[in-house]
PDB file of C-alpha atoms in Angstrom:
ATOM      1  CA  MET A 674       0.000   0.000   0.000  1.00 52.00           C
ATOM      2  CA  THR A 675       1.388   3.357  -1.015  1.00 58.00           C
ATOM      3  CA  ASP A 676       0.441   6.497   0.869  1.00 69.00           C
ATOM      4  CA  LYS A 677      -0.329   9.329  -1.441  1.00 69.00           C
ATOM      5  CA  ILE A 678       0.360  12.869  -0.283  1.00 61.00           C
ATOM      6  CA  ILE A 679      -1.962  15.459  -1.731  1.00 59.00           C
ATOM      7  CA  GLU A 680      -1.058  19.123  -1.410  1.00 61.00           C
ATOM      8  CA  ALA A 681      -3.926  21.127   0.083  1.00 75.00           C
ATOM      9  CA  VAL A 682      -2.318  24.341  -1.142  1.00 80.00           C
ATOM     10  CA  SER A 683      -0.181  24.334  -4.276  1.00 85.00           C
ATOM     11  CA  SER A 684       3.314  25.761  -4.135  1.00 87.00           C
ATOM     12  CA  GLU A 685       2.190  28.639  -6.402  1.00 90.00           C
ATOM     13  CA  ILE A 686      -0.616  29.597  -4.025  1.00 91.00           C
ATOM     14  CA  GLN A 687       1.714  29.216  -1.046  1.00 93.00           C
ATOM     15  CA  GLN A 688       4.182  31.608  -2.683  1.00 95.00           C
ATOM     16  CA  GLU A 689       1.361  34.099  -3.343  1.00 95.00           C
ATOM     17  CA  ILE A 690       0.229  33.824   0.283  1.00 96.00           C
ATOM     18  CA  GLU A 691       3.760  34.519   1.522  1.00 97.00           C
ATOM     19  CA  ARG A 692       4.168  37.453  -0.908  1.00 97.00           C
ATOM     20  CA  VAL A 693       0.892  39.084   0.128  1.00 97.00           C
ATOM     21  CA  ILE A 694       1.304  38.448   3.867  1.00 97.00           C
ATOM     22  CA  HIS A 695       4.840  39.840   3.763  1.00 97.00           C
ATOM     23  CA  GLY A 696       3.644  42.992   1.964  1.00 97.00           C
ATOM     24  CA  ILE A 697       0.364  43.622   3.782  1.00 97.00           C
ATOM     25  CA  THR A 698       0.016  47.084   5.297  1.00 96.00           C
ATOM     26  CA  PHE A 699      -2.895  48.878   6.895  1.00 93.00           C
ATOM     27  CA  THR A 700      -3.799  52.324   8.122  1.00 95.00           C
ATOM     28  CA  LYS A 701      -6.285  53.254  10.794  1.00 94.00           C
ATOM     29  CA  ASN A 702      -9.169  55.221   9.360  1.00 90.00           C
ATOM     30  CA  PHE A 703     -11.358  55.600  12.435  1.00 86.00           C
ATOM     31  CA  ARG A 704     -11.202  54.979  16.161  1.00 85.00           C
ATOM     32  CA  SER A 705     -13.696  55.363  18.969  1.00 86.00           C
ATOM     33  CA  ALA A 706     -13.889  53.982  22.506  1.00 80.00           C
ATOM     34  CA  THR A 707     -15.438  50.771  21.188  1.00 84.00           C
ATOM     35  CA  ALA A 708     -14.349  50.410  17.558  1.00 90.00           C
ATOM     36  CA  GLU A 709     -11.562  50.759  15.003  1.00 93.00           C
ATOM     37  CA  GLU A 710     -11.634  50.730  11.217  1.00 96.00           C
ATOM     38  CA  TRP A 711      -8.527  49.853   9.212  1.00 96.00           C
ATOM     39  CA  TYR A 712      -7.877  50.126   5.467  1.00 97.00           C
ATOM     40  CA  LEU A 713      -6.078  47.043   4.117  1.00 97.00           C
ATOM     41  CA  PHE A 714      -3.414  47.395   1.451  1.00 97.00           C
ATOM     42  CA  LEU A 715      -2.485  44.117  -0.217  1.00 97.00           C
ATOM     43  CA  PRO A 716       0.289  44.033  -2.830  1.00 97.00           C
ATOM     44  CA  GLY A 717      -1.213  43.409  -6.262  1.00 96.00           C
ATOM     45  CA  TYR A 718      -4.826  43.945  -5.133  1.00 97.00           C
ATOM     46  CA  GLN A 719      -7.000  47.052  -4.900  1.00 96.00           C
ATOM     47  CA  ASP A 720     -10.533  48.384  -4.757  1.00 96.00           C
ATOM     48  CA  PRO A 721     -11.661  48.475  -8.403  1.00 94.00           C
ATOM     49  CA  ARG A 722     -13.724  51.647  -7.898  1.00 94.00           C
ATOM     50  CA  SER A 723     -11.183  53.818  -6.111  1.00 94.00           C
ATOM     51  CA  GLY A 724      -7.905  52.093  -6.967  1.00 94.00           C
ATOM     52  CA  GLY A 725      -7.075  52.274  -3.253  1.00 95.00           C
ATOM     53  CA  ALA A 726      -7.168  49.821  -0.386  1.00 97.00           C
ATOM     54  CA  ALA A 727      -8.142  46.264  -1.296  1.00 97.00           C
ATOM     55  CA  GLY A 728     -10.379  46.037   1.759  1.00 97.00           C
ATOM     56  CA  LYS A 729     -11.078  47.086   5.299  1.00 96.00           C
ATOM     57  CA  ALA A 730     -11.315  45.598   8.766  1.00 96.00           C
ATOM     58  CA  MET A 731     -13.703  46.782  11.461  1.00 96.00           C
ATOM     59  CA  ILE A 732     -12.948  45.788  15.033  1.00 94.00           C
ATOM     60  CA  HIS A 733     -15.672  46.232  17.655  1.00 91.00           C
ATOM     61  CA  TYR A 734     -14.834  45.832  21.301  1.00 82.00           C
ATOM     62  CA  ASN A 735     -17.771  44.478  23.296  1.00 67.00           C
ATOM     63  CA  LEU A 736     -16.488  45.294  26.769  1.00 63.00           C
ATOM     64  CA  TYR A 737     -19.590  46.331  28.680  1.00 62.00           C
ATOM     65  CA  GLY A 738     -20.632  43.927  31.432  1.00 58.00           C
ATOM     66  CA  ASN A 739     -19.939  40.682  29.600  1.00 55.00           C
ATOM     67  CA  ARG A 740     -18.331  37.833  31.417  1.00 56.00           C
ATOM     68  CA  GLU A 741     -17.390  36.269  28.110  1.00 63.00           C
ATOM     69  CA  ILE A 742     -15.794  39.057  26.137  1.00 71.00           C
ATOM     70  CA  PHE A 743     -15.363  38.672  22.398  1.00 78.00           C
ATOM     71  CA  ILE A 744     -13.947  41.143  19.957  1.00 88.00           C
ATOM     72  CA  ASN A 745     -16.101  41.270  16.827  1.00 92.00           C
ATOM     73  CA  THR A 746     -13.953  41.618  13.722  1.00 94.00           C
ATOM     74  CA  THR A 747     -15.356  42.095  10.223  1.00 96.00           C
ATOM     75  CA  VAL A 748     -13.102  41.940   7.168  1.00 97.00           C
ATOM     76  CA  ILE A 749     -14.434  43.190   3.833  1.00 97.00           C
ATOM     77  CA  ILE A 750     -12.392  42.421   0.728  1.00 98.00           C
ATOM     78  CA  ASP A 751     -13.245  44.678  -2.227  1.00 97.00           C
ATOM     79  CA  ASP A 752     -10.972  43.269  -4.954  1.00 97.00           C
ATOM     80  CA  PRO A 753     -13.028  40.841  -7.097  1.00 97.00           C
ATOM     81  CA  ALA A 754      -9.914  38.739  -7.771  1.00 97.00           C
ATOM     82  CA  LEU A 755     -10.122  37.669  -4.116  1.00 97.00           C
ATOM     83  CA  HIS A 756     -13.798  36.703  -4.493  1.00 97.00           C
ATOM     84  CA  LYS A 757     -13.000  33.780  -6.814  1.00 95.00           C
ATOM     85  CA  PRO A 758     -13.106  30.283  -5.274  1.00 93.00           C
ATOM     86  CA  ASP A 759      -9.465  29.515  -6.103  1.00 92.00           C
ATOM     87  CA  ALA A 760      -8.402  32.487  -3.931  1.00 95.00           C
ATOM     88  CA  HIS A 761      -9.932  30.986  -0.760  1.00 94.00           C
ATOM     89  CA  PRO A 762      -6.580  29.895   0.784  1.00 95.00           C
ATOM     90  CA  LEU A 763      -5.224  33.421   0.251  1.00 96.00           C
ATOM     91  CA  VAL A 764      -8.321  35.103   1.728  1.00 97.00           C
ATOM     92  CA  TYR A 765      -8.157  32.768   4.722  1.00 96.00           C
ATOM     93  CA  ALA A 766      -4.454  33.538   5.255  1.00 96.00           C
ATOM     94  CA  ILE A 767      -5.064  37.300   4.971  1.00 97.00           C
ATOM     95  CA  ALA A 768      -7.896  37.219   7.518  1.00 96.00           C
ATOM     96  CA  ASP A 769      -5.877  35.039   9.895  1.00 94.00           C
ATOM     97  CA  GLU A 770      -2.926  37.416   9.662  1.00 94.00           C
ATOM     98  CA  LEU A 771      -5.173  40.428  10.294  1.00 94.00           C
ATOM     99  CA  VAL A 772      -6.617  38.843  13.418  1.00 92.00           C
ATOM    100  CA  ASN A 773      -3.109  38.061  14.667  1.00 91.00           C
ATOM    101  CA  ARG A 774      -1.764  41.556  13.964  1.00 92.00           C
ATOM    102  CA  LEU A 775      -4.745  43.771  14.800  1.00 91.00           C
ATOM    103  CA  VAL A 776      -6.540  41.837  17.529  1.00 88.00           C
ATOM    104  CA  GLY A 777      -3.809  39.653  18.973  1.00 83.00           C
ATOM    105  CA  TYR A 778      -4.748  36.689  21.078  1.00 69.00           C
ATOM    106  CA  ALA A 779      -8.109  37.972  22.340  1.00 79.00           C
ATOM    107  CA  ASP A 780     -11.241  35.878  21.872  1.00 86.00           C
ATOM    108  CA  THR A 781     -12.569  36.977  18.501  1.00 90.00           C
ATOM    109  CA  LEU A 782     -15.656  36.437  16.395  1.00 91.00           C
ATOM    110  CA  LEU A 783     -14.582  36.893  12.774  1.00 94.00           C
ATOM    111  CA  SER A 784     -16.777  37.566   9.769  1.00 96.00           C
ATOM    112  CA  VAL A 785     -15.090  37.702   6.359  1.00 97.00           C
ATOM    113  CA  HIS A 786     -16.944  39.157   3.357  1.00 98.00           C
ATOM    114  CA  ALA A 787     -15.143  38.244   0.145  1.00 97.00           C
ATOM    115  CA  GLY A 788     -17.707  37.080  -2.406  1.00 96.00           C
ATOM    116  CA  GLU A 789     -17.695  33.286  -2.677  1.00 95.00           C
ATOM    117  CA  ASN A 790     -14.882  33.164  -0.107  1.00 95.00           C
ATOM    118  CA  SER A 791     -16.978  34.655   2.719  1.00 96.00           C
ATOM    119  CA  TYR A 792     -16.965  32.781   6.017  1.00 96.00           C
ATOM    120  CA  ASP A 793     -17.325  33.112   9.787  1.00 96.00           C
ATOM    121  CA  ALA A 794     -14.869  31.856  12.401  1.00 94.00           C
ATOM    122  CA  GLU A 795     -14.250  31.993  16.134  1.00 92.00           C
ATOM    123  CA  TYR A 796     -10.817  32.454  17.700  1.00 89.00           C
ATOM    124  CA  LYS A 797     -10.910  31.393  21.334  1.00 86.00           C
ATOM    125  CA  GLN A 798      -8.147  31.043  23.884  1.00 78.00           C
ATOM    126  CA  LYS A 799      -8.076  27.870  25.909  1.00 70.00           C
TER     127      LYS A 799
END
């Protein structure tokens, strides 16, 4: 019996993930006592209407009287190239990196809006 190894992510997609993650930048657009909004700049991707940021992240801190505190994070990707099904591993990697960089290790409810690559996730500390 021969074990067959199947790559979940091709080497080309892995290289694209590394390129984008390495080059990702963001600027804070808005901040209040309970929320932040960040513009996301991804190398090679942009908003087709404005030619600017490829997306945005909104972070809402739900800190009032909750025993179980979650940070609600919404990522909106505007570049249609990242809405295609074959871009799902890249969208997932971008969102994961944003949670790590912008939210850190806090318990987080994540909602990603990227066309066919939209999904929800929960990051929870043990």
